[in-house]
PDB file of C-alpha atoms in Angstrom:
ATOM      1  CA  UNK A   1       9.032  -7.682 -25.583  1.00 50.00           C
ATOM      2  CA  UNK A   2       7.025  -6.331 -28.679  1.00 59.00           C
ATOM      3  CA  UNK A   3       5.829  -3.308 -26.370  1.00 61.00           C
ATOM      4  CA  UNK A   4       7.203  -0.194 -24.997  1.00 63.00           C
ATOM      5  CA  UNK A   5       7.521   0.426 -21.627  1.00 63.00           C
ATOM      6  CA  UNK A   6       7.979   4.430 -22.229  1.00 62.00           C
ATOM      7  CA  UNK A   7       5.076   6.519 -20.555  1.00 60.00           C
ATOM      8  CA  UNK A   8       2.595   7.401 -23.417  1.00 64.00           C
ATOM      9  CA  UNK A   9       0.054  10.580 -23.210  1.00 59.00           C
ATOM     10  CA  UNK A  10      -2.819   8.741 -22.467  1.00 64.00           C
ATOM     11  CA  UNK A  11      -1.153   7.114 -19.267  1.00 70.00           C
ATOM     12  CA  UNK A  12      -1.825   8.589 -15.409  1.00 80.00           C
ATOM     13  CA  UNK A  13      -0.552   9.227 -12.280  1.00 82.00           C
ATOM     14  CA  UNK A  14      -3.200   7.146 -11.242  1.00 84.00           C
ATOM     15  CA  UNK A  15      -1.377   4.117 -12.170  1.00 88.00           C
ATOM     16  CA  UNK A  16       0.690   4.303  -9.796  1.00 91.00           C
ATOM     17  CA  UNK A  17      -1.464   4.495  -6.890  1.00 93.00           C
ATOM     18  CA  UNK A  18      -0.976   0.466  -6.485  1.00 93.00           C
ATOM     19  CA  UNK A  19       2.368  -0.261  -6.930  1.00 94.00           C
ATOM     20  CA  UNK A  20       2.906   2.711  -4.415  1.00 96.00           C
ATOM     21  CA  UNK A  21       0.596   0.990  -1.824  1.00 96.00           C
ATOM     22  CA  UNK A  22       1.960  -2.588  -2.369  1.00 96.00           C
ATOM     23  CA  UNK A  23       5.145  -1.346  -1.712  1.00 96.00           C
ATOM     24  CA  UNK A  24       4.295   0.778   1.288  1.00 96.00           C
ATOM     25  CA  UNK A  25       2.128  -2.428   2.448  1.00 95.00           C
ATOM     26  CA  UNK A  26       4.990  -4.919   2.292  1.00 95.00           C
ATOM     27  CA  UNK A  27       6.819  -2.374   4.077  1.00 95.00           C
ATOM     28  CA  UNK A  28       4.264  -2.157   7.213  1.00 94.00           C
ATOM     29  CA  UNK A  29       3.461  -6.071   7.016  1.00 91.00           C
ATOM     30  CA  UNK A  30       7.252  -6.746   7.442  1.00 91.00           C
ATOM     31  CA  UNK A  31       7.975  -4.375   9.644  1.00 89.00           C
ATOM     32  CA  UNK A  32       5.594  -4.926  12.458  1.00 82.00           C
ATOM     33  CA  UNK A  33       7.811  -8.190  12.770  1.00 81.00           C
ATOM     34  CA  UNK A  34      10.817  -6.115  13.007  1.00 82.00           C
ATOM     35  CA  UNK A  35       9.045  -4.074  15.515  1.00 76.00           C
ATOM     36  CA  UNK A  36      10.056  -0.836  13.229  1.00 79.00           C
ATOM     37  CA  UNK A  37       6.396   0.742  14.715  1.00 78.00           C
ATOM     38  CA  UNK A  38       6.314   4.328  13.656  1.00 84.00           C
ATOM     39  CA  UNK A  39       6.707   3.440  10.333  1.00 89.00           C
ATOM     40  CA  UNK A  40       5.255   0.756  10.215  1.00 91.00           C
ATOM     41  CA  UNK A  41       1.855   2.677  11.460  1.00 90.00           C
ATOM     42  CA  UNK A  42       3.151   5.155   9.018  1.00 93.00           C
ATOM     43  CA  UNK A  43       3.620   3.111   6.223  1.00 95.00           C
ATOM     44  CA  UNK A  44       0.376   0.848   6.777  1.00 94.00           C
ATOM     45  CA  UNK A  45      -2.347   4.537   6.728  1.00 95.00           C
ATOM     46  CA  UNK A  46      -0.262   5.165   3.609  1.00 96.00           C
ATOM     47  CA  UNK A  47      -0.705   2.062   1.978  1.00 97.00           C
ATOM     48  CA  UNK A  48      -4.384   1.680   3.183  1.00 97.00           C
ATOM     49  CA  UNK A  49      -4.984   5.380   1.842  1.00 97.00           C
ATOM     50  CA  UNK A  50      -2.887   4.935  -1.711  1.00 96.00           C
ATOM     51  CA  UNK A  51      -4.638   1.261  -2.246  1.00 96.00           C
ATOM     52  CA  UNK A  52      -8.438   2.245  -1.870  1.00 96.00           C
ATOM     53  CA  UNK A  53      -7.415   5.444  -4.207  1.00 96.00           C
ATOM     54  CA  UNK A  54      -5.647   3.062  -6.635  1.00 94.00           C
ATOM     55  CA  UNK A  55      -8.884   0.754  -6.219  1.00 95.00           C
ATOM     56  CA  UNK A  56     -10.906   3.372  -7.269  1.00 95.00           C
ATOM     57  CA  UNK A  57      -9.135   4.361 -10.652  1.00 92.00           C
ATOM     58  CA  UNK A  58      -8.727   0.652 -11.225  1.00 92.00           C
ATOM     59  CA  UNK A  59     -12.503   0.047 -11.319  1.00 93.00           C
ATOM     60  CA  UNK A  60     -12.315   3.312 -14.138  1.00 91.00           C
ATOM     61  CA  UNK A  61     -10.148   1.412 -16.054  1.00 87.00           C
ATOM     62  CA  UNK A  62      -6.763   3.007 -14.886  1.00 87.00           C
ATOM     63  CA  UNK A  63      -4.107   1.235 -13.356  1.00 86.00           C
ATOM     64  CA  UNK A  64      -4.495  -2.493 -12.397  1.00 90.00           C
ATOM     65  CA  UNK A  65      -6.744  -3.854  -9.404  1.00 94.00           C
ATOM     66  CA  UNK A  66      -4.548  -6.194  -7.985  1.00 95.00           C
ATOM     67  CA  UNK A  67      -1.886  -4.406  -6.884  1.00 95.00           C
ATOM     68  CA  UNK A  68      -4.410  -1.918  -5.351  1.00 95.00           C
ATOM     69  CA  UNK A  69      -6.171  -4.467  -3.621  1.00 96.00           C
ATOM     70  CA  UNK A  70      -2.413  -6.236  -2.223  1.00 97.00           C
ATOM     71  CA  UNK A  71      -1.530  -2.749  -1.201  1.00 96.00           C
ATOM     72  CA  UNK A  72      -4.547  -1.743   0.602  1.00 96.00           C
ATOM     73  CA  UNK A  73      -4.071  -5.820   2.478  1.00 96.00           C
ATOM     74  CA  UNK A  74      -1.175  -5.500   3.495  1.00 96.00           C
ATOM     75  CA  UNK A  75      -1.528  -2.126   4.559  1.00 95.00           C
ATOM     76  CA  UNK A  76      -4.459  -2.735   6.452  1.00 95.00           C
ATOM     77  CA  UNK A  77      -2.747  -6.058   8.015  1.00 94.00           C
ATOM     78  CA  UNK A  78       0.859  -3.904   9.144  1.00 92.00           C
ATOM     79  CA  UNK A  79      -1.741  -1.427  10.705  1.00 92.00           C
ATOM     80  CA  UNK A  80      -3.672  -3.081  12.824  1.00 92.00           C
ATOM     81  CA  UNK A  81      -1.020  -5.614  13.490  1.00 88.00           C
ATOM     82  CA  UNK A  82       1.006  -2.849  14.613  1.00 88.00           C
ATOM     83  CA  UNK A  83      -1.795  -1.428  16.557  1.00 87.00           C
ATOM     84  CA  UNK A  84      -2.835  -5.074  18.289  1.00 88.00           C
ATOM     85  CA  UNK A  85       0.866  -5.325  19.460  1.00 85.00           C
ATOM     86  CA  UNK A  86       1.048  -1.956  20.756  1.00 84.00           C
ATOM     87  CA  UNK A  87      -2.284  -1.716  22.585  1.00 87.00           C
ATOM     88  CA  UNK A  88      -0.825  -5.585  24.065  1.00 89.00           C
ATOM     89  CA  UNK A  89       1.954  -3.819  25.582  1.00 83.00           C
ATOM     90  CA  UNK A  90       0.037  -1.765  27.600  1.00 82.00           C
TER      91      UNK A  90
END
């Protein structure tokens, strides 16, 4: 590793919009399965809300799109997959 991985002055807290919403999102797309639903509807708004900001900064030039863009999917999947089995039970 020829890098440093220290924070440097020029970095954000922008950059870690994505990582934030990917983990948030793999938390709401498991956890519908696991029927864990208020956080799961929780955890998807979150992840949905955290990825389009991390999006955002991403297309500036700060942070990385991918991880915005996984966030805000699987957010947006444990959502309304949380929402489609609620509304199902009733």
């Amino acid at each position: 590793m020829t890098s440093s991985t220290a924070p440097r002055d020029s970095d954000s807290p922008a950059t870690a919009l994505g990582p934030t919403a990917l983990v948030l999102g793999a938390f709401s797309a498991v956890g519908t399965w696991a029927f864990l639903f208020p956080w799961t509807v929780l955890a998807g708004a979150l992840a949905v809300t955290f990825g389009a900001m991390g999006l955002h900064y991403a297309r500036q030039g700060t942070g990385r799109m991918w991880t915005a863009a996984a966030g805000t999917t699987l957010g947006a999947i444990g959502f309304i997959g949380t929402a489609t089995l609620i509304w199902g039970l009733y």
